[in-house]
C-alpha positions as a Python dict, from the first residue, in 0.01 Angstrom:
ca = {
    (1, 'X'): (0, 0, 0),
    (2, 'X'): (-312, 154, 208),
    (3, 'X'): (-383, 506, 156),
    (4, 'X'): (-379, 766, 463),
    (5, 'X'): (-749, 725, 452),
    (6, 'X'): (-855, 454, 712),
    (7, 'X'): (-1170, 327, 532),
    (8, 'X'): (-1130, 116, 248),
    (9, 'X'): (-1254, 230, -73),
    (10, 'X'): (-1613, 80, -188),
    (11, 'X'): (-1390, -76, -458),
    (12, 'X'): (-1171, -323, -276),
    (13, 'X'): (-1354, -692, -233),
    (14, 'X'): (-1094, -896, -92),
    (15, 'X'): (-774, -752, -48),
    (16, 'X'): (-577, -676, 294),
    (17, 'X'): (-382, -366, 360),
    (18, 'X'): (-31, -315, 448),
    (19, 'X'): (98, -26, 687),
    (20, 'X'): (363, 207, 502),
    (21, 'X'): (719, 220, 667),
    (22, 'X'): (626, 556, 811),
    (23, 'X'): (309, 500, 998),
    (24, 'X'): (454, 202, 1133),
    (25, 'X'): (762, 416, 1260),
    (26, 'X'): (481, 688, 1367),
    (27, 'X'): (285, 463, 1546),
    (28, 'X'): (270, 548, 1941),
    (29, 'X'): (400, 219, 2081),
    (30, 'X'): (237, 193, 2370),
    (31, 'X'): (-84, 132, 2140),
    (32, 'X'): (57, -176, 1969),
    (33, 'X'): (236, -337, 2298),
    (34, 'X'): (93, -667, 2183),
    (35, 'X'): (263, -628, 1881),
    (36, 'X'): (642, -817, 1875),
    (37, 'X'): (864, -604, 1863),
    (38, 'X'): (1283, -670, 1708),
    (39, 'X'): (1441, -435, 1867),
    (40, 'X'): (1337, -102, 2090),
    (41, 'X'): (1190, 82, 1810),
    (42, 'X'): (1020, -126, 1571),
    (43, 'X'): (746, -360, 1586),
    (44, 'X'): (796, -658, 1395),
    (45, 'X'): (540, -701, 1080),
    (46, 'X'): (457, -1033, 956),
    (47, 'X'): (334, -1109, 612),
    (48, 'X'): (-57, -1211, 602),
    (49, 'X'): (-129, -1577, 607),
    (50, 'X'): (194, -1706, 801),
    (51, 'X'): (206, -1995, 979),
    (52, 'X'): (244, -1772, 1344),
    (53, 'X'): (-73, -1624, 1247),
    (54, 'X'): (-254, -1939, 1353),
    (55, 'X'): (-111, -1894, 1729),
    (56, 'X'): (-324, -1632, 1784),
    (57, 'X'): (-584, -1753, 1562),
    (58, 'X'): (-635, -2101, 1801),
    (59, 'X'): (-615, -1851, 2063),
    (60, 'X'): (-928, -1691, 2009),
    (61, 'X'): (-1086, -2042, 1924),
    (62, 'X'): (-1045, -2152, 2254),
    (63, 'X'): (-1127, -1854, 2448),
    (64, 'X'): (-1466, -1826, 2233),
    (65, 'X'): (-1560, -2164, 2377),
    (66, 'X'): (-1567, -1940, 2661),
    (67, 'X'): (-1721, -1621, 2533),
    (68, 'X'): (-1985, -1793, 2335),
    (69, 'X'): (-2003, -2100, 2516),
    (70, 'X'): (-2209, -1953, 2810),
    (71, 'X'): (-2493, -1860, 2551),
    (72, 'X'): (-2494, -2130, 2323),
    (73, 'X'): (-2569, -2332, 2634),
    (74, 'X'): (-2755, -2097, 2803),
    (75, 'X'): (-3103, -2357, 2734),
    (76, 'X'): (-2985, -2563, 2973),
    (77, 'X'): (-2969, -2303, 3237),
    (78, 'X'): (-3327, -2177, 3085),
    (79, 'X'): (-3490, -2473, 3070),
    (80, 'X'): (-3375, -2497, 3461),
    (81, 'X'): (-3540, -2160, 3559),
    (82, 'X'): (-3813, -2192, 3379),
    (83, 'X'): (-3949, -2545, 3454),
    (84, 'X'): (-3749, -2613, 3817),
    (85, 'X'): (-3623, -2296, 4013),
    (86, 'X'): (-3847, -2044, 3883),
    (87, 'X'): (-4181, -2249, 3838),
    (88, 'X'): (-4453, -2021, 3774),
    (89, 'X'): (-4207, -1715, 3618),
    (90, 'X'): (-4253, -1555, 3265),
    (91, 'X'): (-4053, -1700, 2989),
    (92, 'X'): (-4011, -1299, 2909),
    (93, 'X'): (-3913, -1225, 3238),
    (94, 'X'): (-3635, -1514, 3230),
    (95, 'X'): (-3522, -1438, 2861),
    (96, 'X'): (-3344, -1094, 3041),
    (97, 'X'): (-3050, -1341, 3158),
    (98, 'X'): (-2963, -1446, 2853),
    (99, 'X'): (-3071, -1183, 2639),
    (100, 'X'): (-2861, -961, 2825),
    (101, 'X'): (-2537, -1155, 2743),
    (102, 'X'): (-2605, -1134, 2437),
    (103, 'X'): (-2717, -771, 2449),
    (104, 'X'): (-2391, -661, 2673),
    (105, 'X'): (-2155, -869, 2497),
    (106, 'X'): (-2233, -699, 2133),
    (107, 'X'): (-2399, -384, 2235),
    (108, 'X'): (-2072, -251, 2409),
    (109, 'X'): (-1819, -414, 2179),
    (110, 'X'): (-1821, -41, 2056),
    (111, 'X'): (-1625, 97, 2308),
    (112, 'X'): (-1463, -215, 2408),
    (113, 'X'): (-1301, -262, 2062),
    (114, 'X'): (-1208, 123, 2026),
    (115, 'X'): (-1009, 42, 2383),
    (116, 'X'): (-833, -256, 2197),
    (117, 'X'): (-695, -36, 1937),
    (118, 'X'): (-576, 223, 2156),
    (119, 'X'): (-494, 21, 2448),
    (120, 'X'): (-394, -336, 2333),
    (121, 'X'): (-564, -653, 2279),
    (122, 'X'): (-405, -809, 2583),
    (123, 'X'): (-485, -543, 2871),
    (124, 'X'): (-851, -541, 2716),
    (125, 'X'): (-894, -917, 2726),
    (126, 'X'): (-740, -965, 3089),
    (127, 'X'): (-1029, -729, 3170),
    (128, 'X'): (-1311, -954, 3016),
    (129, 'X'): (-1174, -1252, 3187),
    (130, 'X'): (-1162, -1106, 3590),
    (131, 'X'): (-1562, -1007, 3485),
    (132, 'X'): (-1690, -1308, 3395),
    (133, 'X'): (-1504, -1506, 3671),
    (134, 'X'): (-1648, -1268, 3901),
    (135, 'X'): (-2036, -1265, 3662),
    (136, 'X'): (-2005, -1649, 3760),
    (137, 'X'): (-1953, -1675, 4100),
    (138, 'X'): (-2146, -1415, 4212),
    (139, 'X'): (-2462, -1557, 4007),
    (140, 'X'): (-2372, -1876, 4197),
    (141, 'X'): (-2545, -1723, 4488),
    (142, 'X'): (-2859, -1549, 4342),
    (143, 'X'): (-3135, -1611, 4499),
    (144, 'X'): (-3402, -1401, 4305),
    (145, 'X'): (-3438, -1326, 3921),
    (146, 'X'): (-3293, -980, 3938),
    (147, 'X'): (-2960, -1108, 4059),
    (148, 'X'): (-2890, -1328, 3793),
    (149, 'X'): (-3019, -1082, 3544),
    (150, 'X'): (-2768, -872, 3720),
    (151, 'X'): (-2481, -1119, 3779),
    (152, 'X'): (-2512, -1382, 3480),
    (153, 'X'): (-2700, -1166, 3244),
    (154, 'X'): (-2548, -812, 3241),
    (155, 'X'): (-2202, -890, 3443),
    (156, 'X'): (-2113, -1115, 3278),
    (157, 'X'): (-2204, -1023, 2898),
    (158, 'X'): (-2005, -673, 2948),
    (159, 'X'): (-1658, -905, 3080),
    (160, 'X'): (-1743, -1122, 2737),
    (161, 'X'): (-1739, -765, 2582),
    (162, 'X'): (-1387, -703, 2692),
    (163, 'X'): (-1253, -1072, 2552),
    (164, 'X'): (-1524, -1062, 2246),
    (165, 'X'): (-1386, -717, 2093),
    (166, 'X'): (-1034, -831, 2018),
    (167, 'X'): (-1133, -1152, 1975),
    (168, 'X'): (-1313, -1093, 1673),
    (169, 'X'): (-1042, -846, 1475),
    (170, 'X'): (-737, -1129, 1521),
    (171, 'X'): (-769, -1425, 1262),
    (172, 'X'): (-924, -1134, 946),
    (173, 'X'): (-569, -938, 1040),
    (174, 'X'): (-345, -1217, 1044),
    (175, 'X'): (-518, -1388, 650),
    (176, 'X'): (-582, -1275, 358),
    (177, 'X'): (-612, -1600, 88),
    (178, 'X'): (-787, -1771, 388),
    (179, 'X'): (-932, -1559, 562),
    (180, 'X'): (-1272, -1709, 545),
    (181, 'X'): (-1096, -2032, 687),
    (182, 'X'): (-903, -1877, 938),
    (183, 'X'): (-1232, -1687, 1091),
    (184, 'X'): (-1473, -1992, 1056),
    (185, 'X'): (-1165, -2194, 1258),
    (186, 'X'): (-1180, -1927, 1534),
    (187, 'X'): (-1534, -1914, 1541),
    (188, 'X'): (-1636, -2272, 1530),
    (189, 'X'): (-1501, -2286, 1926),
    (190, 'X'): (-1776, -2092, 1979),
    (191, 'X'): (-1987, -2426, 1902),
    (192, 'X'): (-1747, -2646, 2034),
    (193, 'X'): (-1768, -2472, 2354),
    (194, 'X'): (-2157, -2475, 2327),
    (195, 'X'): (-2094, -2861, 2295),
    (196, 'X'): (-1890, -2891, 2623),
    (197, 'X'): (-2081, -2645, 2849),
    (198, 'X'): (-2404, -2806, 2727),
    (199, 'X'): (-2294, -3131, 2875),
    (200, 'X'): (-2105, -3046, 3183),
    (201, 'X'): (-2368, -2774, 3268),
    (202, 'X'): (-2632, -3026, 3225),
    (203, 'X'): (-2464, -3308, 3430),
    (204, 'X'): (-2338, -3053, 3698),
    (205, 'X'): (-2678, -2927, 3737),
    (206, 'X'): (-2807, -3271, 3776),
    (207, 'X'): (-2551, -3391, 4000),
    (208, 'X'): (-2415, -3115, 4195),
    (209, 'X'): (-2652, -2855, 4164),
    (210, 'X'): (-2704, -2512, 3938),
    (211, 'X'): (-2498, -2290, 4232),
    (212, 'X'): (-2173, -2525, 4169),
    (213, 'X'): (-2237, -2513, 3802),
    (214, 'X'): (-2198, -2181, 3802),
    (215, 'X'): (-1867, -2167, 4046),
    (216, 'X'): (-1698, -2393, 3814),
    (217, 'X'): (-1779, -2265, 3494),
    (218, 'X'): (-1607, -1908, 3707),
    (219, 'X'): (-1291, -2117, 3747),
    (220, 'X'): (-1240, -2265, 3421),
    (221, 'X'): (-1309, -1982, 3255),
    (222, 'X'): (-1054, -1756, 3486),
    (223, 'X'): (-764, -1998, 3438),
    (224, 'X'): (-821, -2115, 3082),
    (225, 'X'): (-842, -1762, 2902),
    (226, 'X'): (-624, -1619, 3118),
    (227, 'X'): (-369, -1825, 2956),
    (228, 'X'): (-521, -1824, 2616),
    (229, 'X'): (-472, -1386, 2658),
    (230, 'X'): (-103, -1421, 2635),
    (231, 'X'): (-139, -1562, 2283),
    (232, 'X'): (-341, -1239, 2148),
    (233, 'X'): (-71, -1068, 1914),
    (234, 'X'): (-185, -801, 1659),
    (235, 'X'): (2, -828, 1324),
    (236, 'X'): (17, -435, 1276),
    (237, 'X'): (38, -160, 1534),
    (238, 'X'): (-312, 54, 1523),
    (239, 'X'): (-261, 367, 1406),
    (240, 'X'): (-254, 687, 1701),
    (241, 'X'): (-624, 860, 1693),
    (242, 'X'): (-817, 1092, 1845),
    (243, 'X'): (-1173, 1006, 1849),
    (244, 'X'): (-1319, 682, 2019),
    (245, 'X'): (-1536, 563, 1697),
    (246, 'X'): (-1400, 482, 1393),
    (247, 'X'): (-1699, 756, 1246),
    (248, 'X'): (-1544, 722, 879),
    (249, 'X'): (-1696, 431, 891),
    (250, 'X'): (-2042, 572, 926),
    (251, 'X'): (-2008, 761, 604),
    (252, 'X'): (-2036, 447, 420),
    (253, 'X'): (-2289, 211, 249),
    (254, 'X'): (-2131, -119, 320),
    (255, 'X'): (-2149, -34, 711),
    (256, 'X'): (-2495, 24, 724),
    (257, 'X'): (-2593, -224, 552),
    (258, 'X'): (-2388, -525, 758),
    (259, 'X'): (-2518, -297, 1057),
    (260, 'X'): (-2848, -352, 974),
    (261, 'X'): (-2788, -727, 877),
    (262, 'X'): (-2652, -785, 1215),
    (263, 'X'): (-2969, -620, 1387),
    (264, 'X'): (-3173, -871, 1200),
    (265, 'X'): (-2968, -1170, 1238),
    (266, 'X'): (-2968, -1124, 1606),
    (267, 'X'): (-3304, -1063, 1671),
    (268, 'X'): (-3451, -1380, 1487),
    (269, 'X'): (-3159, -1604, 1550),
    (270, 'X'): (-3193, -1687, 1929),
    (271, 'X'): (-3481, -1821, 1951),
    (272, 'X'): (-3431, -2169, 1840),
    (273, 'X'): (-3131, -2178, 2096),
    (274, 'X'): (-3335, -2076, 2386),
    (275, 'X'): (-3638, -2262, 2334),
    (276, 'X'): (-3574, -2630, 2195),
    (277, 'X'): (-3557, -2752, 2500),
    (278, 'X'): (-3920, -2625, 2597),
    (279, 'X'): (-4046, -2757, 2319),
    (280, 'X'): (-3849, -3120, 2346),
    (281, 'X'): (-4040, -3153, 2713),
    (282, 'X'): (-4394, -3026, 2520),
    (283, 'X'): (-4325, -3321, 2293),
    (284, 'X'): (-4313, -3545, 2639),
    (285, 'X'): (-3887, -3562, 2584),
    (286, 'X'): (-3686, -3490, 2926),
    (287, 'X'): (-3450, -3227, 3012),
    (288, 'X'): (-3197, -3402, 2880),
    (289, 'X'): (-3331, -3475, 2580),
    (290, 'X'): (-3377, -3085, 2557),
    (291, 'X'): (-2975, -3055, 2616),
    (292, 'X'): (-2888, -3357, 2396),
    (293, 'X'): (-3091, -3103, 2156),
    (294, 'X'): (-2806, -2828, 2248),
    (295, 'X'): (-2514, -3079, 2146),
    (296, 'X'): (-2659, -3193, 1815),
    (297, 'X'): (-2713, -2780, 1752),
    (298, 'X'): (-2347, -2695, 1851),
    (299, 'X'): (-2207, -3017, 1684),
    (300, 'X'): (-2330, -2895, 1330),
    (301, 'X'): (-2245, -2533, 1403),
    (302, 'X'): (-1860, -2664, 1432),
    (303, 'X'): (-1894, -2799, 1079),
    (304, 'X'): (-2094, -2540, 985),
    (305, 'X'): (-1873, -2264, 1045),
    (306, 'X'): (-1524, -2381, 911),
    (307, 'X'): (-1740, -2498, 586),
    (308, 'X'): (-1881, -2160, 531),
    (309, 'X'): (-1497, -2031, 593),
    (310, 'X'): (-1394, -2252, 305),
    (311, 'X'): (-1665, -2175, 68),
    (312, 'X'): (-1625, -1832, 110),
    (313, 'X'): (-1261, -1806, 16),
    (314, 'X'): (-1397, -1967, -323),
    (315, 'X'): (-1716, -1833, -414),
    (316, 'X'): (-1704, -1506, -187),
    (317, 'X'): (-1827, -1407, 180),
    (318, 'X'): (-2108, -1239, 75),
    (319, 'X'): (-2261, -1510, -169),
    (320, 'X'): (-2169, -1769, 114),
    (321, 'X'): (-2351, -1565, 364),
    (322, 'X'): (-2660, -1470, 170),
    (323, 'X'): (-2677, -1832, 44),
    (324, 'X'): (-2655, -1971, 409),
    (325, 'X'): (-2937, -1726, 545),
    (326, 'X'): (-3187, -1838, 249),
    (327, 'X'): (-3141, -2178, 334),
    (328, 'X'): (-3188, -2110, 728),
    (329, 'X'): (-3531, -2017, 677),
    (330, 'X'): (-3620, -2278, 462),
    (331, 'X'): (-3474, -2586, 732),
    (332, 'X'): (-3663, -2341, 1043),
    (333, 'X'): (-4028, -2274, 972),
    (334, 'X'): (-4108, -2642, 840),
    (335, 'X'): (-3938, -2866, 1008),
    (336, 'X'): (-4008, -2665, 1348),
    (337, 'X'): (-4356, -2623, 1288),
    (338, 'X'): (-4441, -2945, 1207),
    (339, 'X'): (-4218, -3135, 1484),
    (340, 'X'): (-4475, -3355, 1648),
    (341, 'X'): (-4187, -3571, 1768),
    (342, 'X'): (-3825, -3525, 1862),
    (343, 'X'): (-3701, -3717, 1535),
    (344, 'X'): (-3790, -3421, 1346),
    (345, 'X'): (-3613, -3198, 1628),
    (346, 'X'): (-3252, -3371, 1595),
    (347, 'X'): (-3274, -3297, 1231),
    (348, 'X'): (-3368, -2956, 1261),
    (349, 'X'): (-3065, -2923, 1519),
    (350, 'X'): (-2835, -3061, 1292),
    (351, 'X'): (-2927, -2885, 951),
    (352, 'X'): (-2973, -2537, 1156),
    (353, 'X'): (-2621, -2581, 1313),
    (354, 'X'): (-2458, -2619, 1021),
    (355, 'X'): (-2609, -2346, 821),
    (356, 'X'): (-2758, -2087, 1046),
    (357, 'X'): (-2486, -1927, 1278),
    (358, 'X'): (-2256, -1842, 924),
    (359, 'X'): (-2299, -1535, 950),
    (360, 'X'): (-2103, -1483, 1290),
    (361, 'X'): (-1829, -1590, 1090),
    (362, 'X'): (-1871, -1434, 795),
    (363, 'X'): (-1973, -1090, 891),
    (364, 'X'): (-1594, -1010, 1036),
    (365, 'X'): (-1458, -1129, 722),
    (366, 'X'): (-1705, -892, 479),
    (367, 'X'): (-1600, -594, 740),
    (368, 'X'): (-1210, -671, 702),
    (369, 'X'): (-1247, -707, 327),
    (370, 'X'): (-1397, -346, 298),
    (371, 'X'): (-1256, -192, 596),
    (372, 'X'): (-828, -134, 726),
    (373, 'X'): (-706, -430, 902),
    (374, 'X'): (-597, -181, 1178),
    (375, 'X'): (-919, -38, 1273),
    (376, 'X'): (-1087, -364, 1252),
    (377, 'X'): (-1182, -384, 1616),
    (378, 'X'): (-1367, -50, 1596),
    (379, 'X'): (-1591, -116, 1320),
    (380, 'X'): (-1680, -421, 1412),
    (381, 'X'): (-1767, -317, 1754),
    (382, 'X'): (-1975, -47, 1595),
    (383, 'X'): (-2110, -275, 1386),
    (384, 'X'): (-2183, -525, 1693),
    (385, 'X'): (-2327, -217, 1908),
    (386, 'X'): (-2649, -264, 1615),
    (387, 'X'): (-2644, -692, 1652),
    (388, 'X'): (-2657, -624, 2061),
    (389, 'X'): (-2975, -404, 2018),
    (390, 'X'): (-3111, -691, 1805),
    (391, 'X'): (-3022, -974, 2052),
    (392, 'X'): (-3184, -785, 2350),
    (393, 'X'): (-3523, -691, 2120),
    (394, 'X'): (-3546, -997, 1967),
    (395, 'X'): (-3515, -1220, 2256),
    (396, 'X'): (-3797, -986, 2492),
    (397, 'X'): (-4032, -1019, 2133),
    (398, 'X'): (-3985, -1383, 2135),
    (399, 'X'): (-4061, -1397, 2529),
    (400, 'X'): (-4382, -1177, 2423),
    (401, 'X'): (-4467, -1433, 2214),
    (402, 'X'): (-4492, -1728, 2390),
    (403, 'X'): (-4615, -1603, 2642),
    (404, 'X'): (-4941, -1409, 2490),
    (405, 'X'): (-4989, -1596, 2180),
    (406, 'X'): (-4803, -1949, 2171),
    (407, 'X'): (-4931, -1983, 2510),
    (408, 'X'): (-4689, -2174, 2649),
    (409, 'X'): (-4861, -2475, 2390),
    (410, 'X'): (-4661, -2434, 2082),
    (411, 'X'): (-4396, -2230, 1893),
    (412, 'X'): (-4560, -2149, 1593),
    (413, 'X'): (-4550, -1767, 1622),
    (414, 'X'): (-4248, -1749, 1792),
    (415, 'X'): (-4126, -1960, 1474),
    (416, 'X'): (-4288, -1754, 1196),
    (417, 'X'): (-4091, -1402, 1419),
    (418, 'X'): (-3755, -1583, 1397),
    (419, 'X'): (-3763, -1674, 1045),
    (420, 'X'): (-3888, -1321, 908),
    (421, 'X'): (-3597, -1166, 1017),
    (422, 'X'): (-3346, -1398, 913),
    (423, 'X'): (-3538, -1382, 605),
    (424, 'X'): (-3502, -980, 628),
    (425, 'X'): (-3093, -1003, 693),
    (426, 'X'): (-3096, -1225, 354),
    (427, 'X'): (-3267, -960, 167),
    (428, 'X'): (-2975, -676, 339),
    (429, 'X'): (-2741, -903, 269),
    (430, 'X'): (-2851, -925, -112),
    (431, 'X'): (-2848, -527, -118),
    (432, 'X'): (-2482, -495, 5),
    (433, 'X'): (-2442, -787, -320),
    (434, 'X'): (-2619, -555, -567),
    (435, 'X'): (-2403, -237, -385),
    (436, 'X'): (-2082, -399, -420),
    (437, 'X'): (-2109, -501, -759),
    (438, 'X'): (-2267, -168, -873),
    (439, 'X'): (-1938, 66, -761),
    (440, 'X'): (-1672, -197, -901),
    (441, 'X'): (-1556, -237, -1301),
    (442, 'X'): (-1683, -567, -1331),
    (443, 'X'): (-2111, -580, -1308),
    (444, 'X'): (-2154, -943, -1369),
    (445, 'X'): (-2436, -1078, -1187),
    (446, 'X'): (-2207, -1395, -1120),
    (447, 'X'): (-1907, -1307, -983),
    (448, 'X'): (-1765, -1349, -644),
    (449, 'X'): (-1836, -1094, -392),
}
């Protein structure tokens, strides 16, 4: 039974909270309309971990192919600019596209998840989707940089906003034994997505041009989530509040610390996506080599991601995680460095998939485990507002970069930047370890957290 309190106590690791009868009957309905309802008063409440739960959960798989997909494969679209369209353009100046998905998509999660408590998941999603039909086809005819920064960059990261922010709070609600499954399932379409926009971007761009690209990935993406929306059913109600942020939350440890995590994460953890195709074509490969690249990346994060899922609900999200970001930095700096052939670049892709983008998955399962189920959307969206400020830094420092001090000849610095601050979101995440284990009864070292 959850206490009146909406914050979890520093004490609970991996339980899930259930609404009392009275603030379900208390709850304003027209908060919770995508919540079933049995007759005209009461929503219906379904136990954690039932089989419906994984209607919704396949729900947000697929539309993260879309969400995701368009920056996961955003190197194809880079490499394009930078070597073809925009010859002779900063790789800084071009990083603003897909920085800014990034940046939008996170950075105003914030407000877009406090709307999908108070508003519904449904009503905010349909939103997302009619902006980044129209962020598509309206970067379909840019002719200058600022346009698509505009159109592709900022358009259409604040529609993924809309579709990211309940998105993210569905699959921790709806589990509790496997809830680390359940999220790395839902998350791993970001990757398969990556897979399938990598390839059809890249052969569209090669066969029909980047302008139809861009119209086509507007269409699929308008009719394909906005059937996937109707599937988006909360398993409680949220509760009726006042304020916009969840600012309990910021009275705690555990949220700054996954804040700050998700700043660092985010502003090393681009760069490998945006720039292996560069450095494929500086190892005399072709642009498709540099997208083949893409697929191997995205293949691996699909295992990757449902692995980490299932490790976690054995050994813990937090060991998982802080075990996964340890090993990222080891695969990086060496075998990226070194590369002085593309052999050496598949395995990177591979090993990097699989272990690097955990934490995406992992961080909304640490946040439901220590936060209320029903609030979910707007802590992580504060939590995301922190990992959009890293995105958007991170990506114009890696830009920097290249362009001053790699020279457009290697990666080496741009590598060494990455890899510090993954190695910095290890050493939060090991904090929030030592934190967690500190407040509770049991301070074994070995334990899972």
């Amino acid at each position: 039974m959850a206490s009146s309190d909406p914050i979890k106590d520093d004490l609970t690791v991996e339980s899930t909270p259930v609404l009392s009868q009275t603030s379900i009957n208390s709850t304003d309905k027209n908060a919770c309309s995508d919540v079933q309802h049995n007759n005209e008063e009461e929503p219906t409440i379904r136990p954690p971990d039932c089989a419906f739960g994984w209607i919704p959960t396949l729900a947000v798989m697929v539309n993260y192919m879309f969400i995701f997909g368009a920056s996961n494969s955003y190197g194809v679209f880079s490499t394009y600019y930078l070597n073809q369209k925009f010859v002779g353009t900063s790789a800084s100046t071009l990083s603003w596209i897909g920085s800014l998905i990034t940046t939008f998509m996170l950075g105003c999660s914030f407000l877009t998840g406090a709307l999908a408590d108070k508003k519904g998941y449904r009503l905010t999603a349909y939103i997302g989707t009619v902006l980044c039909t129209a962020a598509y086809i309206l970067a379909s005819f840019a002719k200058e940089v600022w346009q698509l920064i505009l159109t592709q960059g900022i358009l259409f990261g604040l529609g993924a906003s809309f579709l990211f922010a309940p998105s993210v709070s569905i699959p921790p609600q709806w589990f509790s034994k496997h809830r680390g499954l359940a999220s790395g399932v839902a998350v791993a379409g970001s990757s398969l997505g990556g897979l399938w926009f990598t390839a059809a971007t890249q052969a569209m761009i090669d066969n029909i041009g980047a302008e139809w690209a861009l119209r086509i990935l507007g269409i699929l993406t308008f009719v394909v989530t906005g059937v996937m929306n109707l599937f988006y059913f909360r398993r409680v109600p949220a509760k009726p509040r006042k304020n916009i942020l969840e600012l309990q939350a910021a009275k705690r440890l555990t949220f700054w610390l996954v804040s700050l995590e998700s700043f660092a994460m985010y502003t090393g953890y681009w760069a490998l996506t945006f720039y292996i195709g560069t450095t494929a074509r500086q190892l005399g490969g072709t642009f498709q080599d540099g997208s083949n690249l893409l697929l191997v990346l995205n293949a691996g994060s699909v295992v990757g991601r449902i692995l980490a899922g299932l490790i976690a609900d054995k050994f813990g999200s937090i060991n998982t995680l802080l075990l996964s970001l340890l090993l990222t930095v080891v695969i990086e700096m060496p075998l990226w460095i070194k590369a002085k052939s593309l052999a050496p670049l598949y395995v990177l892709c591979a090993l990097y998939g699989m272990v690097s983008p955990t934490f995406i998955s992992l961080n909304p399962v640490i946040v439901s485990n220590h936060f209320d189920t029903d609030v979910l959307a707007s802590v992580m969206g504060m939590t995301n507002l922190f990992s959009g400020i890293g995105g958007l830094v991170g990506n114009q420092v890696q830009g920097v970069i290249y362009d001053k001090y790699d020279k457009h000849e290697q990666f080496t610095n741009t590598i060494v930047f990455s890899a510090m601050f993954v190695l910095f979101a290890g050493l939060v995440i090991a904090c929030l370890r030592f934190h967690i284990i500190r407040k509770g009864t049991d301070r074994r070292f070995f334990q899972k957290v």
